[in-house]
Coordinates of N, CA and C in Angstrom, one line a residue:
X15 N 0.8 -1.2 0.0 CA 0.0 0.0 0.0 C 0.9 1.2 0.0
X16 N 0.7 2.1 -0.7 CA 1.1 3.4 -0.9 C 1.1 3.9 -0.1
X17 N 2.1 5.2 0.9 CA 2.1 5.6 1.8 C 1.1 7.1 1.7
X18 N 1.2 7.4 0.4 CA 0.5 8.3 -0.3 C -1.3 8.7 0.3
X19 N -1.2 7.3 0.3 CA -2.7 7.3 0.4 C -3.1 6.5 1.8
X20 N -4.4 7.3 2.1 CA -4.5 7.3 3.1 C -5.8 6.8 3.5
X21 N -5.7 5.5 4.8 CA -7.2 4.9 4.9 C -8.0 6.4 5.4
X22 N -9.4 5.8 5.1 CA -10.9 6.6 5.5 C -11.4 6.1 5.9
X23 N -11.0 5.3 7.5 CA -11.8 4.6 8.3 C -11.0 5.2 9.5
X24 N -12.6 4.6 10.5 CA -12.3 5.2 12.1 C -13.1 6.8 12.5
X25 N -13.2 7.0 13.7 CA -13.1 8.1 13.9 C -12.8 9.4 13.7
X26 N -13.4 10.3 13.5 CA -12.6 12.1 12.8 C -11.8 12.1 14.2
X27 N -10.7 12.6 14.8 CA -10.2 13.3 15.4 C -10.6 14.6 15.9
X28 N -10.5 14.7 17.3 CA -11.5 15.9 17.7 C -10.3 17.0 17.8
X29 N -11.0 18.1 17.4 CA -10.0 19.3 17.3 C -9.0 19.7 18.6
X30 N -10.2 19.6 19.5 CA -9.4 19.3 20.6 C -9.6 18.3 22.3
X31 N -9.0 17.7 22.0 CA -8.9 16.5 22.7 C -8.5 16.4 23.8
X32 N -9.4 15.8 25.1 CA -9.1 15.8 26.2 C -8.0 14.5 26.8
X33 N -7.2 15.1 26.8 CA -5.4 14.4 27.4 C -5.0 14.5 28.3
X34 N -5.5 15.6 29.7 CA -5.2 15.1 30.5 C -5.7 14.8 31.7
X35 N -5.7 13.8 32.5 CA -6.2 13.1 33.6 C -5.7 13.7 35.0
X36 N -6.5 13.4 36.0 CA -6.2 13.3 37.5 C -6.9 12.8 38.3
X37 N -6.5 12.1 39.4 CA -6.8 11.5 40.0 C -7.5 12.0 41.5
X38 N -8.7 11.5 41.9 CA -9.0 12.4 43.4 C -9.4 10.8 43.9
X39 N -9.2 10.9 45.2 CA -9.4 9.8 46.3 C -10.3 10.1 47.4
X40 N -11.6 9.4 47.9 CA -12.3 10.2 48.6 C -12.6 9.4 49.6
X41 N -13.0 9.6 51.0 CA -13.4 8.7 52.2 C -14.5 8.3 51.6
X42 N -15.2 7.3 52.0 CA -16.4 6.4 52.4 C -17.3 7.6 52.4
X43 N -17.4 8.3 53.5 CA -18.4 9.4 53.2 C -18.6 10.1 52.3
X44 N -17.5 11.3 51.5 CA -17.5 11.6 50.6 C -17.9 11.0 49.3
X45 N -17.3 10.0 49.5 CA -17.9 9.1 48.1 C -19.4 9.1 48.2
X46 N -20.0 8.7 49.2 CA -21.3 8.6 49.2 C -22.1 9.9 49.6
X47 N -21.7 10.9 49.5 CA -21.9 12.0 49.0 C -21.8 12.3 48.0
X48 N -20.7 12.2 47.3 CA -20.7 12.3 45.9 C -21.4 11.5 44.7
X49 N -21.7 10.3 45.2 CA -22.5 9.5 44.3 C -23.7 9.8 44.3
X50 N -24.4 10.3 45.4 CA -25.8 10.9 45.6 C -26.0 12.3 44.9
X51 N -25.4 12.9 44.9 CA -25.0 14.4 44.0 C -25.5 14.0 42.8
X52 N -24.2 12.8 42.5 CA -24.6 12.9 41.0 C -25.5 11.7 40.5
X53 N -26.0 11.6 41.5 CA -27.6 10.4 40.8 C -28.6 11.8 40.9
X54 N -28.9 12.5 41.7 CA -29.5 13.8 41.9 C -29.3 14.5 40.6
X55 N -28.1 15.0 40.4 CA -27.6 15.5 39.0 C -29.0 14.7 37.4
X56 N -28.6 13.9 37.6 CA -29.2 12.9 36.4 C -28.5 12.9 34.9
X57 N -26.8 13.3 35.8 CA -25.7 13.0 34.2 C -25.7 11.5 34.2
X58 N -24.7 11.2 32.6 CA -24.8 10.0 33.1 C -23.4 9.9 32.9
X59 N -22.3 10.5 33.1 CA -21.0 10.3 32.9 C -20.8 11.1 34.0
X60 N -19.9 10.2 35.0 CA -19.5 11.1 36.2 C -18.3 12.1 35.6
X61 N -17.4 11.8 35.0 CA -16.4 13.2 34.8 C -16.9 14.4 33.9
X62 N -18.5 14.1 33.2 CA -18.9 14.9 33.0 C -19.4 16.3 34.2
X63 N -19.7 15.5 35.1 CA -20.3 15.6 36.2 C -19.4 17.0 36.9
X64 N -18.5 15.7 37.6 CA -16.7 16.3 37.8 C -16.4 17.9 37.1
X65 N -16.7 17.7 35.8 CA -16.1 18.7 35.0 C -17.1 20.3 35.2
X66 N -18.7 20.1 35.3 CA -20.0 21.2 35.4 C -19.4 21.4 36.9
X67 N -19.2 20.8 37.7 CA -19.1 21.4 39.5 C -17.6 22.1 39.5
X68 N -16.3 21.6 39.1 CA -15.3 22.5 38.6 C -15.2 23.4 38.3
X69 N -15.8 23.4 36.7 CA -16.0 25.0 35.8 C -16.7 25.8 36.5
X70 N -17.6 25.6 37.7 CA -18.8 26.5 37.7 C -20.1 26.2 36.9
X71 N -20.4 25.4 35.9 CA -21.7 25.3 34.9 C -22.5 24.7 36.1
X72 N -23.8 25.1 35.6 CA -25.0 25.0 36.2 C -25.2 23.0 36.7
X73 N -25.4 22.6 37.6 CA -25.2 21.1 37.9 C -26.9 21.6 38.3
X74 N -27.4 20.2 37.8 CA -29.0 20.2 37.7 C -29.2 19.2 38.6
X75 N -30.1 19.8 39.9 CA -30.7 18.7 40.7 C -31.8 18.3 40.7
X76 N -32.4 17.3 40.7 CA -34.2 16.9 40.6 C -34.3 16.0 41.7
X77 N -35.1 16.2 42.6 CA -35.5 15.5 43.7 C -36.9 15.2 43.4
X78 N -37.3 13.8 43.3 CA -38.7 13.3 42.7 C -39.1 12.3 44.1
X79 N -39.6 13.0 44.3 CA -40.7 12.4 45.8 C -41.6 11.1 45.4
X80 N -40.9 9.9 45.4 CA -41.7 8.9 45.0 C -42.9 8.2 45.8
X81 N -43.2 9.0 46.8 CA -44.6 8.6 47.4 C -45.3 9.1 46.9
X82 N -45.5 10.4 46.4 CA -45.9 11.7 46.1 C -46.7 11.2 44.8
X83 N -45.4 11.5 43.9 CA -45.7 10.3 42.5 C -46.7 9.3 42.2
X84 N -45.9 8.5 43.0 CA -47.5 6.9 43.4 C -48.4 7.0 43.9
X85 N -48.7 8.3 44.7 CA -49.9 8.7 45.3 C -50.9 9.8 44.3
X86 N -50.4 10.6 43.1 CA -50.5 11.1 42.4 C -51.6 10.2 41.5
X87 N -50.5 9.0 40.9 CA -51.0 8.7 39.7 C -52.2 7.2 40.4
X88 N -51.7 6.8 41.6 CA -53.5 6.3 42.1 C -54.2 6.6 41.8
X89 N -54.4 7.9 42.8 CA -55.6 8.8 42.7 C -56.4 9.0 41.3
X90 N -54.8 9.7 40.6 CA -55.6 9.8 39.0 C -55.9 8.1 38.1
X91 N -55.6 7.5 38.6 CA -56.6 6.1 37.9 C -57.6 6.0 38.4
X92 N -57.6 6.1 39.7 CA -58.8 5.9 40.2 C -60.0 6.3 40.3
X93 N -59.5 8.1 40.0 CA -60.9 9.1 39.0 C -61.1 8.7 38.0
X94 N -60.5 8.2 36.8 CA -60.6 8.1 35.6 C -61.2 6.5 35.6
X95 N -61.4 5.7 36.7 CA -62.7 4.4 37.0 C -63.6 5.2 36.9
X96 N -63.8 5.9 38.3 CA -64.7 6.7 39.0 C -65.9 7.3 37.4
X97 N -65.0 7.8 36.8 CA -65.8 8.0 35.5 C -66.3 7.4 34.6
X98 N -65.5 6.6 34.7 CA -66.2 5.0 33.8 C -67.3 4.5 34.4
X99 N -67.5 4.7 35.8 CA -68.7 4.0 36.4 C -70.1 4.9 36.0
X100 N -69.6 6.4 35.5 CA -70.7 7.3 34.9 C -71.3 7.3 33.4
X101 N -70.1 6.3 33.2 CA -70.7 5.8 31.4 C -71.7 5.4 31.7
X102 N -71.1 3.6 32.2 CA -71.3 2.4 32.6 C -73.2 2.9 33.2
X103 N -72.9 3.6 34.1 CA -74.6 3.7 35.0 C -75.8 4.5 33.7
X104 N -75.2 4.9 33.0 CA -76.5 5.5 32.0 C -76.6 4.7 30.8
X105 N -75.8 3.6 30.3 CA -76.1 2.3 29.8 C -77.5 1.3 30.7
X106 N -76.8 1.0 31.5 CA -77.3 0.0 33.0 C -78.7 0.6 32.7
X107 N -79.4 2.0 33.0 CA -80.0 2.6 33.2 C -81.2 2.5 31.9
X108 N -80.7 2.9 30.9 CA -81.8 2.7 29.6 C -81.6 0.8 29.3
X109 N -80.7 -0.2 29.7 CA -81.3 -1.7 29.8 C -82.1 -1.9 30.5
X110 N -82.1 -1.2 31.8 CA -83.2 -1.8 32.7 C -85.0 -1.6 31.9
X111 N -84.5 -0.6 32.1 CA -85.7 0.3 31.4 C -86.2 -0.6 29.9
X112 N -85.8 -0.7 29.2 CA -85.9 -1.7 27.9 C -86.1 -3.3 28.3
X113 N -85.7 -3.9 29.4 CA -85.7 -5.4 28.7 C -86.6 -5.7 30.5
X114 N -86.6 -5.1 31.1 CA -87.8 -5.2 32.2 C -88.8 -5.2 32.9
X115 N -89.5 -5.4 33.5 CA -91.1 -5.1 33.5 C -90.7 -3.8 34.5
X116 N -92.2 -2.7 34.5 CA -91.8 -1.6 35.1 C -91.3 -1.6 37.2
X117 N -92.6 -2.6 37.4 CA -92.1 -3.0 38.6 C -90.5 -3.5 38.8
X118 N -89.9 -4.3 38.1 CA -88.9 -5.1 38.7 C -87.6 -3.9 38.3
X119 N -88.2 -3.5 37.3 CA -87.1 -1.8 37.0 C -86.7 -1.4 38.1
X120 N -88.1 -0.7 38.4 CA -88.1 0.3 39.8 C -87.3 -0.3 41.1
X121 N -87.5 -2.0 40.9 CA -86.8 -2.3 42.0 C -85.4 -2.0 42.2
X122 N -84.9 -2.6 41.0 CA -83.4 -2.7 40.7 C -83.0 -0.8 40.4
X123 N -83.7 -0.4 39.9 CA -83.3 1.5 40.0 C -83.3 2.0 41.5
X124 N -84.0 1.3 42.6 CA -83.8 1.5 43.6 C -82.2 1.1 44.7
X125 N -82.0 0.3 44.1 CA -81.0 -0.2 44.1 C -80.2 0.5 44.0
X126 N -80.0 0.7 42.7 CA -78.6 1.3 41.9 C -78.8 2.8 42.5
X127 N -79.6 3.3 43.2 CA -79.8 4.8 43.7 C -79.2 4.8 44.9
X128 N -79.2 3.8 45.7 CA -78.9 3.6 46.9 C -77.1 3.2 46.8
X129 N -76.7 2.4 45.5 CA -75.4 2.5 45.3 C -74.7 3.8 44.8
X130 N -75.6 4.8 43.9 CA -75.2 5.8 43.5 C -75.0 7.0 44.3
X131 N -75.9 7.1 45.8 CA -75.4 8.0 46.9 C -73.8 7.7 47.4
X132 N -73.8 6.4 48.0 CA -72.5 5.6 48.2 C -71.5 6.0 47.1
X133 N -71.8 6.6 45.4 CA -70.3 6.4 44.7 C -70.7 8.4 45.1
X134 N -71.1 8.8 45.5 CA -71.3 10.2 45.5 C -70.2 10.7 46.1
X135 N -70.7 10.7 47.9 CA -69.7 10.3 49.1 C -68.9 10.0 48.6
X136 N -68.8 8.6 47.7 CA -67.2 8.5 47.7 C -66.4 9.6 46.8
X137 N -66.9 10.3 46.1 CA -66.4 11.2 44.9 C -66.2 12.1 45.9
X138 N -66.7 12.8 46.4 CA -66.9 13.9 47.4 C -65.2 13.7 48.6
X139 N -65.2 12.7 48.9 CA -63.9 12.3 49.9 C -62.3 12.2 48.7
X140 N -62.8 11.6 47.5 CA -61.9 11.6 46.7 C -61.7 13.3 46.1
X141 N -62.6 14.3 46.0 CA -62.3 15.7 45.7 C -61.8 16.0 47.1
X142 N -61.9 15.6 48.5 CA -61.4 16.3 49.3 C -60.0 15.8 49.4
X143 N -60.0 14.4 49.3 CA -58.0 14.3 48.7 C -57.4 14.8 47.7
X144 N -57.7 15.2 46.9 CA -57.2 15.8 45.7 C -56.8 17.3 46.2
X145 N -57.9 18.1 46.8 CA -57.5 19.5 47.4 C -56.6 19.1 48.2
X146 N -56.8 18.5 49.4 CA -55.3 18.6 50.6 C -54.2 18.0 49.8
X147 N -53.6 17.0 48.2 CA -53.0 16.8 48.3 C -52.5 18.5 47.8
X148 N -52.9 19.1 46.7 CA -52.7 20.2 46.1 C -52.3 21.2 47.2
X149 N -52.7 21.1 48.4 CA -52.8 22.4 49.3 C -51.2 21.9 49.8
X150 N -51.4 20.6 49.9 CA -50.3 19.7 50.6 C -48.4 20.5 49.8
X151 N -48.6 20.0 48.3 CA -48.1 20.1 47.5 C -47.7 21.5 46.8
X152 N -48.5 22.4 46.7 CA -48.5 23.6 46.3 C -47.7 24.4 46.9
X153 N -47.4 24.1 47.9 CA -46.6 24.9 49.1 C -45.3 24.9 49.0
X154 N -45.2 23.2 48.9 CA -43.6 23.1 48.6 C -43.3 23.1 47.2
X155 N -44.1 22.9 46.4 CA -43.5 23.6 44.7 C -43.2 24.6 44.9
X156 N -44.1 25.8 45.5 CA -43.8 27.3 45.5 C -43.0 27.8 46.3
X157 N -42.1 26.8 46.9 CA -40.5 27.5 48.1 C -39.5 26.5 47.4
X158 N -39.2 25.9 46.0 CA -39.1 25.7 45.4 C -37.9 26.3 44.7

């Protein structure tokens, strides 16, 4: 092969290239300080890491309250049943009515009235969780 010529494989070479290294050693505590930082952080290269707290660049922390979260997205499933059961009951409602005699309707509509106070109350306790979580919540987003 010609020296002339030259392969076109591999990597470009970066204009400018990081060459030099150092070394830091840290106690048990530090370290687990430091690994908490940078799970917080949410880089994913610790000497990137190393390098933003150095320079000065902005190091980004996110603290995600995992009860909070799981308690969040319950609740919001469990409204979004809660509404299904308001399809669901005005279906129920024109079957009875169509395939029943009027008496045994009335019985079973009596019924489902007596279950439908019971999902009321329960809506009513489920909007008063929703406010205290927000009231809960609101506070510490906004000191934030």
């Amino acid at each position: 092969m010609d020296e002339t010529r030259k392969r076109k494989v591999g990597r470009l070479p970066k204009s400018d290239p990081a060459v030099f290294r150092y070394s830091i050693s840290f106690s048990r505590e530090e370290h687990d300080k430091f690994l908490t930082l940078f799970e917080q952080s949410q880089q994913r290269v610790k000497a990137h890491f190393i390098t933003s707290c150095i320079f000065g660049k902005p190091v980004k922390v996110v603290q995600i309250d995992k009860g909070m979260q799981d308690y969040y997205m319950r609740l919001t499933t469990f409204y979004g049943q809660f509404r299904a059961i308001g399809t669901n009951y005005n279906q129920l409602v024109k079957a009875l009515k169509s395939n029943f005699s009027e008496k045994k309707a009335m019985a079973l509509l009596y019924k489902l009235e007596k279950t439908t106070i019971e999902l009321v109350e329960l809506q009513r306790k489920i909007s008063a969780q929703i406010e205290e979580f927000e009231r809960k919540y609101s506070d510490s987003w906004s000191q934030k």
